[in-house]
Amino acid sequence: MRCLSDAEKTICLILKLQDAGAAMINVHGSTLSASKTRNGAADWSIIKQIKNKLDIPIIANEGIEKQSDIKNALNSLELMGSCLARRCLKTDPALFDQNVTSISSVDGFELAQRQLSLA
C-alpha cells in the first residue's frame, strides 16, 4: 500500500489491515502524489515506524535501486523482504543476480532465461 500524507494515519490504517487478518503488508515508501511526480526519494523511516508497530512481516517497496539498498532494507530496517519493479526492469534487470556486476556485461535474453528458470 502507499503511505498516506500523514504518518500516524498510515500506521492506523495498516494496524486495521493487520487486525482484519492481513498476513503481510507491502509498503511503498512514498505517497501516491510523490510517486506520480517522482518528487523526492522513498521515506524508509515511515516503513521502519510501521514495522515497529506491527506483528506481521513488512516488505519495503520503492527506493530500491542497487544491491546495497536491498541489504539496507533487510538489515537496518529489519524487514522480511524488499520489492521493486519499474526501475529494475528499465535500468538494471540483473539487480538480484550477484554474479552480474554490470547490466552491460550480460546478454538480456540469457539473463531472462536464467531468471525464468528460478521461478
XYZ file of N, CA, C and O in Angstrom:
476
model
N 0.832 -1.171 0.000
C 0.000 0.000 0.000
C 0.877 1.234 0.000
O 2.030 1.182 0.429
N 0.350 2.331 -0.473
C 1.049 3.605 -0.446
C 0.855 4.261 0.915
O -0.176 4.083 1.566
N 1.848 5.020 1.319
C 1.715 5.799 2.544
C 0.736 6.946 2.317
O 0.651 7.477 1.211
N 0.020 7.282 3.344
C -0.847 8.457 3.300
C 0.013 9.688 3.577
O 1.181 9.567 3.955
N -0.549 10.865 3.428
C 0.239 12.083 3.643
C 0.602 12.289 5.114
O 1.504 13.044 5.434
N -0.067 11.588 6.008
C 0.185 11.687 7.448
C 0.654 10.320 7.960
O -0.033 9.313 7.780
N 1.808 10.285 8.618
C 2.387 9.021 9.088
C 1.473 8.312 10.078
O 1.297 7.089 10.000
N 0.880 9.032 11.006
C 0.010 8.400 12.007
C -1.224 7.774 11.370
O -1.654 6.689 11.771
N -1.795 8.432 10.370
C -2.949 7.865 9.675
C -2.546 6.606 8.905
O -3.302 5.648 8.831
N -1.349 6.624 8.345
C -0.851 5.451 7.633
C -0.719 4.277 8.592
O -1.175 3.169 8.302
N -0.113 4.521 9.738
C 0.070 3.462 10.738
C -1.278 2.953 11.236
O -1.488 1.737 11.367
N -2.215 3.853 11.471
C -3.554 3.468 11.926
C -4.240 2.567 10.892
O -4.818 1.533 11.240
N -4.150 2.932 9.624
C -4.759 2.125 8.571
C -4.106 0.742 8.482
O -4.795 -0.279 8.375
N -2.800 0.698 8.569
C -2.110 -0.585 8.464
C -2.404 -1.462 9.676
O -2.538 -2.678 9.545
N -2.547 -0.879 10.850
C -2.954 -1.662 12.025
C -4.336 -2.258 11.812
O -4.598 -3.399 12.212
N -5.227 -1.503 11.173
C -6.568 -2.024 10.875
C -6.484 -3.191 9.891
O -7.219 -4.169 10.022
N -5.581 -3.084 8.909
C -5.402 -4.184 7.961
C -4.888 -5.432 8.677
O -5.346 -6.550 8.409
N -3.957 -5.241 9.596
C -3.444 -6.373 10.375
C -4.563 -6.992 11.206
O -4.733 -8.210 11.231
N -5.337 -6.143 11.878
C -6.431 -6.634 12.717
C -7.502 -7.351 11.892
O -8.190 -8.244 12.390
N -7.633 -6.972 10.609
C -8.620 -7.602 9.732
C -8.124 -8.932 9.173
O -8.859 -9.637 8.506
N -6.857 -9.277 9.462
C -6.362 -10.580 9.054
C -5.231 -10.581 8.036
O -4.816 -11.654 7.592
N -4.727 -9.409 7.656
C -3.607 -9.385 6.708
C -2.426 -10.148 7.303
O -2.091 -9.983 8.473
N -1.800 -10.984 6.504
C -0.680 -11.796 6.968
C 0.666 -11.152 6.666
O 1.682 -11.536 7.239
N 0.671 -10.179 5.771
C 1.894 -9.490 5.365
C 1.472 -8.204 4.646
O 0.414 -8.177 4.023
N 2.303 -7.169 4.740
C 1.978 -5.907 4.066
C 3.189 -5.434 3.276
O 4.309 -5.428 3.779
N 2.935 -5.028 2.042
C 3.948 -4.428 1.180
C 3.714 -2.924 1.241
O 2.654 -2.444 0.848
N 4.703 -2.176 1.739
C 4.536 -0.738 1.947
C 5.440 0.045 1.005
O 6.654 -0.117 1.009
N 4.809 0.911 0.206
C 5.566 1.855 -0.616
C 6.067 2.964 0.300
O 5.335 3.437 1.156
N 7.275 3.384 0.099
C 7.848 4.425 0.954
C 7.538 5.830 0.495
O 8.268 6.765 0.806
N 6.459 6.007 -0.259
C 6.078 7.350 -0.692
C 4.572 7.428 -0.829
O 3.889 6.418 -0.907
N 4.083 8.649 -0.865
C 2.654 8.855 -1.085
C 2.367 8.720 -2.577
O 3.279 8.756 -3.409
N 1.115 8.590 -2.929
C 0.735 8.470 -4.332
C 1.138 9.716 -5.114
O 1.682 9.626 -6.205
N 0.919 10.902 -4.545
C 1.269 12.130 -5.266
C 2.777 12.249 -5.467
O 3.237 12.679 -6.525
N 3.572 11.855 -4.488
C 5.032 11.908 -4.644
C 5.492 10.921 -5.697
O 6.397 11.199 -6.479
N 4.850 9.772 -5.759
C 5.227 8.759 -6.736
C 4.894 9.207 -8.152
O 5.666 9.014 -9.075
N 3.733 9.822 -8.325
C 3.318 10.259 -9.660
C 4.198 11.384 -10.193
O 4.427 11.474 -11.385
N 4.687 12.233 -9.310
C 5.532 13.347 -9.752
C 7.004 12.977 -9.713
O 7.845 13.754 -10.135
N 7.319 11.775 -9.168
C 8.711 11.345 -8.992
C 9.474 12.387 -8.160
O 10.624 12.656 -8.375
N 8.759 12.959 -7.209
C 9.296 14.035 -6.394
C 9.796 13.501 -5.062
O 9.010 13.123 -4.221
N 11.089 13.449 -4.879
C 11.641 13.001 -3.610
C 11.836 11.503 -3.549
O 11.209 10.743 -4.264
N 12.742 11.099 -2.691
C 13.050 9.678 -2.522
C 12.032 9.024 -1.601
O 11.279 9.693 -0.904
N 12.031 7.726 -1.619
C 11.165 6.973 -0.711
C 11.555 7.284 0.728
O 12.724 7.449 1.046
N 10.555 7.365 1.587
C 10.785 7.637 3.008
C 10.768 6.319 3.766
O 9.720 5.810 4.131
N 11.961 5.761 3.970
C 12.040 4.478 4.651
C 11.802 4.609 6.150
O 11.544 3.620 6.811
N 11.849 5.823 6.688
C 11.604 5.979 8.129
C 10.166 5.613 8.475
O 9.903 5.046 9.537
N 9.220 5.909 7.581
C 7.827 5.528 7.845
C 7.687 4.007 7.799
O 6.944 3.415 8.578
N 8.429 3.361 6.912
C 8.382 1.897 6.846
C 8.926 1.306 8.146
O 8.370 0.358 8.685
N 9.972 1.890 8.681
C 10.539 1.431 9.957
C 9.525 1.627 11.091
O 9.343 0.751 11.938
N 8.843 2.766 11.109
C 7.820 3.019 12.132
C 6.702 1.983 12.043
O 6.242 1.470 13.067
N 6.267 1.700 10.832
C 5.211 0.712 10.625
C 5.676 -0.655 11.110
O 4.965 -1.351 11.834
N 6.879 -1.043 10.733
C 7.432 -2.340 11.126
C 7.460 -2.486 12.638
O 7.156 -3.539 13.184
N 7.809 -1.401 13.331
C 7.908 -1.446 14.791
C 6.550 -1.547 15.481
O 6.478 -1.929 16.638
N 5.474 -1.225 14.781
C 4.128 -1.261 15.376
C 3.373 -2.550 15.081
O 2.399 -2.860 15.746
N 3.804 -3.294 14.057
C 3.049 -4.466 13.618
C 3.681 -5.769 14.067
O 4.863 -5.830 14.366
N 2.861 -6.807 14.064
C 3.331 -8.156 14.381
C 3.536 -8.989 13.120
O 4.088 -10.085 13.196
N 3.072 -8.493 11.988
C 3.180 -9.237 10.729
C 4.378 -8.723 9.927
O 4.859 -7.616 10.155
N 4.873 -9.517 8.983
C 6.021 -9.097 8.173
C 5.698 -7.898 7.274
O 4.587 -7.770 6.769
N 6.694 -7.044 7.091
C 6.593 -5.873 6.222
C 7.614 -6.021 5.104
O 8.758 -6.404 5.345
N 7.194 -5.711 3.894
C 8.092 -5.697 2.748
C 8.171 -4.266 2.243
O 7.145 -3.617 2.041
N 9.387 -3.776 2.065
C 9.591 -2.409 1.566
C 9.483 -2.392 0.053
O 10.013 -3.256 -0.629
N 8.807 -1.390 -0.462
C 8.683 -1.207 -1.897
C 9.025 0.241 -2.212
O 8.546 1.140 -1.548
N 9.834 0.438 -3.200
C 10.278 1.740 -3.682
C 11.579 2.135 -2.991
O 11.831 1.799 -1.853
N 12.395 2.833 -3.720
C 13.681 3.260 -3.191
C 14.773 2.219 -3.337
O 15.871 2.384 -2.831
N 14.478 1.126 -4.019
C 15.473 0.073 -4.247
C 16.062 0.288 -5.639
O 15.363 0.164 -6.641
N 17.335 0.643 -5.688
C 17.979 0.898 -6.975
C 19.246 0.080 -7.174
O 19.724 -0.056 -8.288
N 19.803 -0.433 -6.098
C 21.039 -1.220 -6.199
C 21.049 -2.267 -5.088
O 20.236 -2.211 -4.167
N 21.969 -3.220 -5.192
C 22.002 -4.316 -4.222
C 22.183 -3.818 -2.792
O 21.610 -4.387 -1.859
N 22.939 -2.749 -2.605
C 23.133 -2.237 -1.237
C 21.820 -1.738 -0.641
O 21.627 -1.786 0.572
N 20.887 -1.248 -1.477
C 19.571 -0.820 -0.975
C 18.781 -2.021 -0.450
O 18.081 -1.921 0.552
N 18.903 -3.149 -1.137
C 18.218 -4.365 -0.690
C 18.776 -4.790 0.670
O 18.027 -5.077 1.598
N 20.098 -4.797 0.784
C 20.728 -5.188 2.045
C 20.325 -4.238 3.162
O 20.073 -4.659 4.290
N 20.240 -2.946 2.854
C 19.821 -1.959 3.852
C 18.391 -2.231 4.307
O 18.088 -2.194 5.496
N 17.508 -2.510 3.360
C 16.113 -2.783 3.706
C 15.999 -4.011 4.597
O 15.253 -4.027 5.565
N 16.757 -5.041 4.274
C 16.658 -6.277 5.039
C 17.344 -6.181 6.397
O 16.849 -6.725 7.381
N 18.470 -5.494 6.452
C 19.250 -5.452 7.693
C 18.891 -4.273 8.595
O 18.394 -4.473 9.693
N 19.141 -3.060 8.151
C 18.933 -1.919 9.051
C 17.462 -1.658 9.335
O 17.103 -1.220 10.414
N 16.586 -1.937 8.358
C 15.158 -1.773 8.604
C 14.535 -3.020 9.210
O 13.388 -3.013 9.615
N 15.315 -4.114 9.246
C 14.863 -5.382 9.803
C 13.570 -5.862 9.155
O 12.621 -6.256 9.819
N 13.551 -5.836 7.832
C 12.364 -6.244 7.097
C 12.493 -7.672 6.601
O 13.589 -8.218 6.515
N 11.362 -8.243 6.229
C 11.348 -9.595 5.695
C 11.827 -9.627 4.247
O 12.403 -10.598 3.794
N 11.579 -8.553 3.506
C 11.962 -8.541 2.108
C 11.828 -7.168 1.505
O 11.407 -6.214 2.156
N 12.211 -7.080 0.253
C 12.053 -5.839 -0.499
C 11.481 -6.183 -1.862
O 11.618 -7.298 -2.341
N 10.835 -5.217 -2.463
C 10.138 -5.438 -3.718
C 10.416 -4.271 -4.645
O 10.544 -3.136 -4.201
N 10.532 -4.551 -5.912
C 10.669 -3.488 -6.898
C 10.196 -3.987 -8.242
O 10.032 -5.176 -8.445
N 9.971 -3.062 -9.161
C 9.526 -3.479 -10.487
C 10.058 -2.542 -11.553
O 11.013 -2.845 -12.227
N 9.453 -1.390 -11.674
C 9.720 -0.489 -12.787
C 11.201 -0.169 -12.963
O 11.759 -0.326 -14.033
N 11.864 0.275 -11.928
C 13.256 0.669 -12.059
C 14.149 -0.501 -12.451
O 15.029 -0.375 -13.271
N 13.884 -1.625 -11.840
C 14.690 -2.807 -12.139
C 14.535 -3.213 -13.595
O 15.512 -3.502 -14.271
N 13.328 -3.217 -14.081
C 13.095 -3.637 -15.459
C 13.676 -2.655 -16.464
O 14.147 -3.038 -17.522
N 13.665 -1.361 -16.126
C 14.152 -0.351 -17.061
C 15.658 -0.161 -17.012
O 16.289 0.082 -18.026
N 16.241 -0.220 -15.826
C 17.653 0.164 -15.710
C 18.595 -0.963 -15.348
O 19.749 -0.945 -15.754
N 18.144 -1.936 -14.576
C 19.066 -2.982 -14.148
C 18.333 -4.279 -13.835
O 18.143 -4.629 -12.672
N 17.928 -5.021 -14.853
C 17.216 -6.268 -14.593
C 18.088 -7.319 -13.912
O 17.585 -8.337 -13.456
N 19.380 -7.085 -13.818
C 20.284 -8.032 -13.157
C 20.489 -7.688 -11.689
O 21.361 -8.245 -11.031
N 19.685 -6.803 -11.156
C 19.873 -6.313 -9.792
C 19.969 -7.428 -8.755
O 20.758 -7.352 -7.830
N 19.193 -8.486 -8.916
C 19.186 -9.554 -7.924
C 20.214 -10.645 -8.216
O 20.334 -11.590 -7.459
N 20.923 -10.518 -9.303
C 21.908 -11.527 -9.695
C 23.294 -11.063 -9.255
O 23.908 -10.224 -9.890
N 23.779 -11.591 -8.145
C 25.061 -11.147 -7.604
C 26.246 -11.545 -8.473
O 27.350 -11.061 -8.271
N 26.034 -12.411 -9.455
C 27.113 -12.803 -10.363
C 27.306 -11.792 -11.485
O 28.278 -11.872 -12.226
N 26.380 -10.851 -11.621
C 26.464 -9.842 -12.682
C 26.865 -8.518 -12.053
O 26.191 -8.012 -11.170
N 27.978 -7.960 -12.496
C 28.446 -6.698 -11.932
C 27.938 -5.493 -12.703
O 27.890 -4.398 -12.181
N 27.540 -5.694 -13.946
C 27.047 -4.602 -14.775
C 26.061 -5.162 -15.787
O 26.275 -6.235 -16.338
N 24.992 -4.418 -16.034
C 23.998 -4.882 -16.995
C 24.612 -5.007 -18.384
O 24.210 -5.846 -19.177
N 25.625 -4.211 -18.670
C 26.251 -4.290 -19.990
C 27.109 -5.548 -20.149
O 27.514 -5.888 -21.249
N 27.343 -6.268 -19.047
C 28.186 -7.461 -19.111
C 27.405 -8.745 -19.359
O 27.976 -9.817 -19.389
N 26.104 -8.636 -19.546
C 25.293 -9.843 -19.728
C 24.305 -9.650 -20.877
O 23.807 -8.548 -21.106
N 24.059 -10.726 -21.599
C 23.073 -10.716 -22.661
C 21.675 -10.742 -22.036
O 21.395 -11.572 -21.159
N 20.815 -9.833 -22.445
C 19.482 -9.718 -21.860
C 18.664 -10.989 -21.975
O 17.963 -11.387 -21.041
N 18.740 -11.680 -23.125
C 17.989 -12.910 -23.308
C 18.497 -14.000 -22.374
O 17.722 -14.723 -21.745
N 19.809 -14.095 -22.250
C 20.407 -15.086 -21.349
C 19.983 -14.819 -19.905
O 19.639 -15.742 -19.160
N 19.989 -13.560 -19.504
C 19.579 -13.191 -18.155
C 18.115 -13.558 -17.919
O 17.768 -14.123 -16.886
N 17.256 -13.262 -18.877
C 15.823 -13.589 -18.743
C 15.631 -15.096 -18.594
O 14.844 -15.545 -17.763
N 16.355 -15.880 -19.380
C 16.250 -17.340 -19.269
C 16.689 -17.831 -17.895
O 16.047 -18.698 -17.306
N 17.785 -17.258 -17.380
C 18.268 -17.657 -16.051
C 17.228 -17.323 -14.981
O 16.962 -18.118 -14.083
N 16.655 -16.131 -15.064
C 15.684 -15.723 -14.058
C 14.405 -16.555 -14.142
O 13.833 -16.922 -13.126
N 13.967 -16.874 -15.356
C 12.780 -17.711 -15.506
C 12.997 -19.119 -14.993
O 12.072 -19.754 -14.495
N 14.221 -19.614 -15.086
C 14.496 -20.958 -14.586
C 14.389 -21.025 -13.067
O 14.202 -22.095 -12.499
N 14.470 -19.889 -12.404
C 14.357 -19.845 -10.936
C 12.917 -19.755 -10.462
O 12.636 -19.995 -9.305
N 12.024 -19.388 -11.373
C 10.618 -19.175 -10.992
C 9.911 -20.478 -10.679
O 10.247 -21.530 -11.048
